Tab-separated table of C-alpha atoms in Angstrom:
chain	number	residue	atom	x	y	z
Z	1	UNK	CA	23.755	-14.715	-26.485
Z	2	UNK	CA	21.271	-12.370	-24.791
Z	3	UNK	CA	17.860	-13.982	-24.308
Z	4	UNK	CA	14.864	-11.699	-24.713
Z	5	UNK	CA	12.100	-12.445	-22.184
Z	6	UNK	CA	9.194	-10.430	-23.516
Z	7	UNK	CA	6.370	-9.489	-21.180
Z	8	UNK	CA	3.553	-11.877	-22.015
Z	9	UNK	CA	0.642	-10.744	-19.829
Z	10	UNK	CA	-0.921	-7.298	-19.478
Z	11	UNK	CA	-1.974	-8.130	-15.898
Z	12	UNK	CA	-0.071	-10.286	-13.394
Z	13	UNK	CA	-1.710	-11.590	-10.210
Z	14	UNK	CA	0.204	-13.339	-7.431
Z	15	UNK	CA	-0.803	-16.443	-5.600
Z	16	UNK	CA	-2.483	-15.543	-2.252
Z	17	UNK	CA	-0.032	-14.138	0.316
Z	18	UNK	CA	-1.183	-15.526	3.710
Z	19	UNK	CA	0.608	-12.882	5.788
Z	20	UNK	CA	-0.475	-10.069	3.481
Z	21	UNK	CA	-2.955	-8.519	5.894
Z	22	UNK	CA	-2.908	-5.064	4.306
Z	23	UNK	CA	-2.848	-3.861	0.739
Z	24	UNK	CA	0.221	-3.947	-1.481
Z	25	UNK	CA	2.676	-1.286	-0.300
Z	26	UNK	CA	5.177	-1.269	-3.163
Z	27	UNK	CA	7.179	-3.495	-5.489
Z	28	UNK	CA	10.104	-3.661	-7.898
Z	29	UNK	CA	11.223	-6.051	-10.625
Z	30	UNK	CA	14.140	-7.348	-12.639
Z	31	UNK	CA	14.131	-9.553	-15.740
Z	32	UNK	CA	13.696	-12.721	-13.663
Z	33	UNK	CA	11.281	-11.800	-10.884
Z	34	UNK	CA	8.899	-9.321	-9.240
Z	35	UNK	CA	9.451	-8.351	-5.583
Z	36	UNK	CA	6.448	-7.308	-3.479
Z	37	UNK	CA	6.051	-5.501	-0.146
Z	38	UNK	CA	3.037	-6.755	1.846
Z	39	UNK	CA	3.118	-5.164	5.262
Z	40	UNK	CA	4.615	-7.990	7.303
Z	41	UNK	CA	6.675	-9.633	4.599
Z	42	UNK	CA	8.445	-9.333	1.267
Z	43	UNK	CA	7.621	-11.819	-1.483
Z	44	UNK	CA	9.433	-12.833	-4.663
Z	45	UNK	CA	7.416	-14.209	-7.591
Z	46	UNK	CA	8.123	-15.089	-11.173
Z	47	UNK	CA	6.546	-13.035	-13.940
Z	48	UNK	CA	3.467	-15.272	-13.829
Z	49	UNK	CA	2.825	-14.512	-10.150
Z	50	UNK	CA	4.018	-17.825	-8.706
Z	51	UNK	CA	5.740	-17.467	-5.337
Z	52	UNK	CA	9.460	-18.253	-5.424
Z	53	UNK	CA	10.595	-17.073	-1.980
Z	54	UNK	CA	9.385	-15.090	1.042
Z	55	UNK	CA	11.036	-12.997	3.729
Z	56	UNK	CA	9.502	-11.858	7.010
Z	57	UNK	CA	9.753	-8.308	8.339
Z	58	UNK	CA	11.950	-7.909	11.401
Z	59	UNK	CA	11.741	-5.195	14.011
Z	60	UNK	CA	14.123	-4.710	16.879
Z	61	UNK	CA	12.195	-4.517	20.158
Z	62	UNK	CA	11.805	-1.152	21.786
Z	63	UNK	CA	14.434	-0.668	24.463
Z	64	UNK	CA	12.150	1.458	26.633
Z	65	UNK	CA	10.145	0.294	29.612
Z	66	UNK	CA	7.693	-1.792	27.593
Z	67	UNK	CA	10.295	-3.476	25.360
Z	68	UNK	CA	7.604	-4.253	22.847
Z	69	UNK	CA	6.965	-3.366	19.228
Z	70	UNK	CA	3.382	-2.178	18.903
Z	71	UNK	CA	2.896	-1.685	15.183
Z	72	UNK	CA	4.886	-1.598	11.973
Z	73	UNK	CA	5.011	-2.727	8.377
Z	74	UNK	CA	7.022	-3.039	5.184
Z	75	UNK	CA	6.453	-0.241	2.681
Z	76	UNK	CA	7.990	0.401	-0.717
Z	77	UNK	CA	11.043	-1.545	-1.889
Z	78	UNK	CA	13.723	-1.607	-4.585
Z	79	UNK	CA	16.213	-4.139	-5.949
Z	80	UNK	CA	19.881	-3.135	-6.150
Z	81	UNK	CA	22.866	-5.417	-6.887
Z	82	UNK	CA	21.248	-8.606	-5.635
Z	83	UNK	CA	19.643	-7.053	-2.579
Z	84	UNK	CA	16.085	-5.964	-1.816
Z	85	UNK	CA	15.918	-2.718	0.186
Z	86	UNK	CA	12.544	-2.308	1.931
Z	87	UNK	CA	11.321	0.712	3.865
Z	88	UNK	CA	9.514	0.067	7.135
Z	89	UNK	CA	8.555	1.701	10.382
Z	90	UNK	CA	7.217	0.658	13.740
Z	91	UNK	CA	5.450	2.400	16.579
Z	92	UNK	CA	7.067	2.181	19.975
Z	93	UNK	CA	6.496	3.700	23.369
Z	94	UNK	CA	8.856	6.114	25.091
Z	95	UNK	CA	8.644	8.027	28.333
Z	96	UNK	CA	7.349	6.714	31.618
Z	97	UNK	CA	4.369	4.476	32.382
Z	98	UNK	CA	2.452	7.502	33.612
Z	99	UNK	CA	3.384	9.703	30.669
Z	100	UNK	CA	3.527	7.652	27.521
Z	101	UNK	CA	4.323	8.842	24.035
Z	102	UNK	CA	4.255	6.725	20.915
Z	103	UNK	CA	6.981	7.436	18.377
Z	104	UNK	CA	7.404	6.060	14.876
Z	105	UNK	CA	10.852	4.647	14.157
Z	106	UNK	CA	11.905	4.200	10.543
Z	107	UNK	CA	13.955	1.219	9.416
Z	108	UNK	CA	15.438	0.064	6.099
Z	109	UNK	CA	15.445	-3.729	5.982
Z	110	UNK	CA	17.627	-5.547	3.453
Z	111	UNK	CA	16.978	-9.031	2.053
Z	112	UNK	CA	18.879	-11.307	-0.320
Z	113	UNK	CA	17.168	-11.029	-3.716
Z	114	UNK	CA	17.748	-14.708	-4.526
Z	115	UNK	CA	16.471	-16.320	-1.321
Z	116	UNK	CA	14.648	-13.369	0.333
Z	117	UNK	CA	16.506	-14.158	3.550
Z	118	UNK	CA	16.950	-11.230	5.895
Z	119	UNK	CA	20.477	-9.739	5.748
Z	120	UNK	CA	20.573	-6.581	7.848
Z	121	UNK	CA	18.675	-3.464	8.777
Z	122	UNK	CA	19.495	0.093	9.717
Z	123	UNK	CA	17.344	2.667	11.525
Z	124	UNK	CA	16.543	6.095	10.166
Z	125	UNK	CA	15.219	8.903	12.391
Z	126	UNK	CA	11.764	9.127	10.832
Z	127	UNK	CA	9.017	6.960	9.361
Z	128	UNK	CA	9.619	6.255	5.672
Z	129	UNK	CA	7.683	5.183	2.589
Z	130	UNK	CA	9.182	5.334	-0.934
Z	131	UNK	CA	12.695	4.138	-1.832
Z	132	UNK	CA	14.696	3.936	-5.081
Z	133	UNK	CA	18.359	3.923	-6.212
Z	134	UNK	CA	19.623	6.861	-8.250
Z	135	UNK	CA	23.207	7.869	-9.042
Z	136	UNK	CA	24.774	5.387	-6.611
Z	137	UNK	CA	22.631	6.643	-3.727
Z	138	UNK	CA	19.389	5.615	-2.079
Z	139	UNK	CA	16.557	8.109	-2.316
Z	140	UNK	CA	14.133	7.701	0.583
Z	141	UNK	CA	10.836	9.441	1.066
Z	142	UNK	CA	10.016	10.397	4.707
Z	143	UNK	CA	6.414	10.047	5.731
Z	144	UNK	CA	4.828	13.488	5.431
Z	145	UNK	CA	3.449	13.483	8.975
Z	146	UNK	CA	6.898	13.291	10.569
Z	147	UNK	CA	8.325	16.460	12.042
Z	148	UNK	CA	11.586	15.762	10.228
Z	149	UNK	CA	9.958	16.662	6.924
Z	150	UNK	CA	8.386	20.098	7.293
Z	151	UNK	CA	6.694	21.763	4.357
Z	152	UNK	CA	8.267	25.194	3.823
Z	153	UNK	CA	5.044	26.730	2.540
Z	154	UNK	CA	2.991	25.163	5.324
Z	155	UNK	CA	0.798	23.336	2.810
Z	156	UNK	CA	0.925	19.539	2.973
Z	157	UNK	CA	-0.914	19.309	-0.329
Z	158	UNK	CA	1.766	20.831	-2.548
Z	159	UNK	CA	5.250	19.658	-1.577
Z	160	UNK	CA	7.158	16.466	-0.818
Z	161	UNK	CA	10.645	15.982	0.614
Z	162	UNK	CA	13.038	13.263	-0.550
Z	163	UNK	CA	16.203	12.408	1.397
Z	164	UNK	CA	19.454	11.112	-0.140
Z	165	UNK	CA	21.372	8.362	1.697
Z	166	UNK	CA	24.494	6.284	1.138
Z	167	UNK	CA	23.870	2.656	0.128
Z	168	UNK	CA	24.662	1.417	3.646
Z	169	UNK	CA	21.918	3.673	5.053
Z	170	UNK	CA	24.314	5.134	7.602
Z	171	UNK	CA	24.185	8.801	6.621
Z	172	UNK	CA	21.608	11.184	5.219
Z	173	UNK	CA	23.704	13.278	2.841
Z	174	UNK	CA	21.104	15.819	1.796
Z	175	UNK	CA	17.421	16.353	1.076
Z	176	UNK	CA	15.518	18.170	-1.598
Z	177	UNK	CA	12.020	19.432	-2.144
Z	178	UNK	CA	9.805	17.994	-4.888
Z	179	UNK	CA	7.254	20.384	-6.267
Z	180	UNK	CA	4.058	18.991	-7.765
Z	181	UNK	CA	2.678	22.395	-8.744
Z	182	UNK	CA	0.445	23.271	-10.445
Z	183	UNK	CA	-1.360	20.126	-9.248
Z	184	UNK	CA	-1.169	19.843	-5.424
Z	185	UNK	CA	-1.277	16.362	-3.880
Z	186	UNK	CA	-2.466	15.023	-0.573
Z	187	UNK	CA	0.157	13.789	1.879
Z	188	UNK	CA	3.237	13.371	-0.284
Z	189	UNK	CA	4.526	10.303	-2.157
Z	190	UNK	CA	4.017	6.702	-1.073
Z	191	UNK	CA	6.213	5.333	-3.863
Z	192	UNK	CA	9.207	6.744	-5.741
Z	193	UNK	CA	10.975	5.167	-8.739
Z	194	UNK	CA	14.060	6.209	-10.705
Z	195	UNK	CA	13.865	6.181	-14.515
Z	196	UNK	CA	16.426	7.496	-17.019
Z	197	UNK	CA	18.001	9.810	-14.455
Z	198	UNK	CA	14.609	11.175	-13.414
Z	199	UNK	CA	12.191	10.368	-10.613
Z	200	UNK	CA	8.598	9.128	-10.615
Z	201	UNK	CA	6.443	9.824	-7.546
Z	202	UNK	CA	3.129	8.138	-6.715
Z	203	UNK	CA	0.939	10.218	-4.392
Z	204	UNK	CA	-1.030	8.872	-1.442
Z	205	UNK	CA	-4.597	7.869	-2.182
Z	206	UNK	CA	-6.738	9.910	0.191
Z	207	UNK	CA	-10.314	9.043	-0.818
Z	208	UNK	CA	-11.912	12.210	0.557
Z	209	UNK	CA	-9.316	14.396	-1.133
Z	210	UNK	CA	-9.622	12.734	-4.539
Z	211	UNK	CA	-13.411	12.504	-4.316
Z	212	UNK	CA	-13.303	16.265	-3.968
Z	213	UNK	CA	-10.761	16.650	-6.776
Z	214	UNK	CA	-11.413	13.632	-9.087
Z	215	UNK	CA	-9.216	14.913	-11.919
Z	216	UNK	CA	-6.276	15.827	-9.696
Z	217	UNK	CA	-2.936	14.382	-10.789
Z	218	UNK	CA	-1.620	11.445	-8.730
Z	219	UNK	CA	1.633	10.506	-10.498
Z	220	UNK	CA	4.501	12.896	-11.195
Z	221	UNK	CA	7.675	12.774	-13.280
Z	222	UNK	CA	10.436	14.953	-11.867
Z	223	UNK	CA	14.049	15.814	-12.496
Z	224	UNK	CA	16.656	14.347	-10.150
Z	225	UNK	CA	16.455	17.511	-8.035
Z	226	UNK	CA	12.675	17.456	-7.705
Z	227	UNK	CA	11.420	19.767	-10.447
Z	228	UNK	CA	8.114	18.482	-11.811
Z	229	UNK	CA	8.123	18.132	-15.598
Z	230	UNK	CA	4.956	16.075	-16.170
Z	231	UNK	CA	2.002	14.619	-14.293
Z	232	UNK	CA	-0.912	12.222	-14.717
Z	233	UNK	CA	-4.142	11.311	-12.854
Z	234	UNK	CA	-3.198	7.612	-13.024
Z	235	UNK	CA	-2.781	6.222	-9.494
Z	236	UNK	CA	0.541	4.552	-8.614
Z	237	UNK	CA	0.290	4.714	-4.809
Z	238	UNK	CA	0.451	0.910	-4.381
Z	239	UNK	CA	3.608	0.585	-6.434
Z	240	UNK	CA	5.312	1.530	-9.674
Z	241	UNK	CA	8.221	-0.138	-11.470
Z	242	UNK	CA	10.023	0.049	-14.790
Z	243	UNK	CA	9.774	-3.076	-16.958
Z	244	UNK	CA	13.335	-4.286	-17.760
Z	245	UNK	CA	14.442	-3.711	-21.381
Z	246	UNK	CA	14.734	-7.468	-21.970
Z	247	UNK	CA	10.991	-7.801	-21.341
Z	248	UNK	CA	9.829	-4.472	-22.759
Z	249	UNK	CA	10.899	-5.168	-26.342
Z	250	UNK	CA	12.387	-1.718	-26.884
Z	251	UNK	CA	9.345	0.110	-25.489
Z	252	UNK	CA	8.975	2.255	-22.380
Z	253	UNK	CA	6.731	0.036	-20.242
Z	254	UNK	CA	5.840	0.294	-16.561
Z	255	UNK	CA	4.059	-1.811	-13.956
Z	256	UNK	CA	1.361	-0.192	-11.812
Z	257	UNK	CA	0.302	-2.019	-8.639
Z	258	UNK	CA	-2.874	-2.783	-6.705
Z	259	UNK	CA	-4.105	-5.684	-4.578
Z	260	UNK	CA	-7.156	-7.721	-3.656
Z	261	UNK	CA	-7.929	-9.435	-0.354
Z	262	UNK	CA	-9.389	-12.940	-0.076
Z	263	UNK	CA	-9.842	-15.504	2.711
Z	264	UNK	CA	-6.505	-17.104	1.889
Z	265	UNK	CA	-4.626	-13.793	1.972
Z	266	UNK	CA	-3.823	-10.838	-0.212
Z	267	UNK	CA	-3.104	-11.039	-3.932
Z	268	UNK	CA	-0.695	-8.588	-5.472
Z	269	UNK	CA	-1.747	-7.263	-8.862
Z	270	UNK	CA	0.296	-5.362	-11.434
Z	271	UNK	CA	-0.769	-4.222	-14.863
Z	272	UNK	CA	1.355	-3.026	-17.729
Z	273	UNK	CA	1.071	0.549	-18.944
Z	274	UNK	CA	2.948	2.546	-21.552
Z	275	UNK	CA	3.853	6.210	-21.525
Z	276	UNK	CA	0.779	7.108	-23.579
Z	277	UNK	CA	-1.548	5.778	-20.861
Z	278	UNK	CA	-0.285	8.351	-18.382
Z	279	UNK	CA	-1.950	11.206	-20.289
Z	280	UNK	CA	0.846	13.541	-19.276
Z	281	UNK	CA	0.435	17.260	-19.433
């Protein structure tokens, strides 16, 4: 018999995450748990926010002359077939001691969804942010600043590129352009989420940009090939996930993320929203 686990709380707050030194980067959920990306680690909680398991980000050391990772963090994540796929990147030094250049290396790290133990990782040739499964593939959003993701119209505020990978993250099969017109965004998507064969994108929160354009849309619903069909000013840059049917009670419900920082660490926060709260055009 199928057990229905209805969503009880409109807002869910995690216990403090000690290693969560920066704000929530992304999250995903299934009917049993919520999975959070906090910079240096991934965390699994129950639907009341109690920590069930934790996994620490791993970065292979730079093989150049310094052999040292300088900076990096976990970004968005998604849960697929018992595994948590997390985007990440680190900054490493190449060149010679007299002529240094710092390059961002992207990495998809994979953890066991039950224990959050690290399983494997695979590099990608650019820094990455959003990630979601769609049609048996992984859709990965390159960071907009990387040279691998040029904007054909030369305007960083209007376009975003999404790449399509195999599930082993060994081959980029293709890429497509997401258009957010007629509501340009600043710096592309930080989070992407598949839903009913379509794609949600949560734009970066650039304070100066959105102070200048306070009513500018921040969240976009697109077809699987990137055509924008609806948009909303609701911010989903810190994470966006679809509430499982067993907890949604037949409704279309979503979780929108944020975080707070305290002395003991960072708390992840998600609140429940329905389609009507997006005020779609």
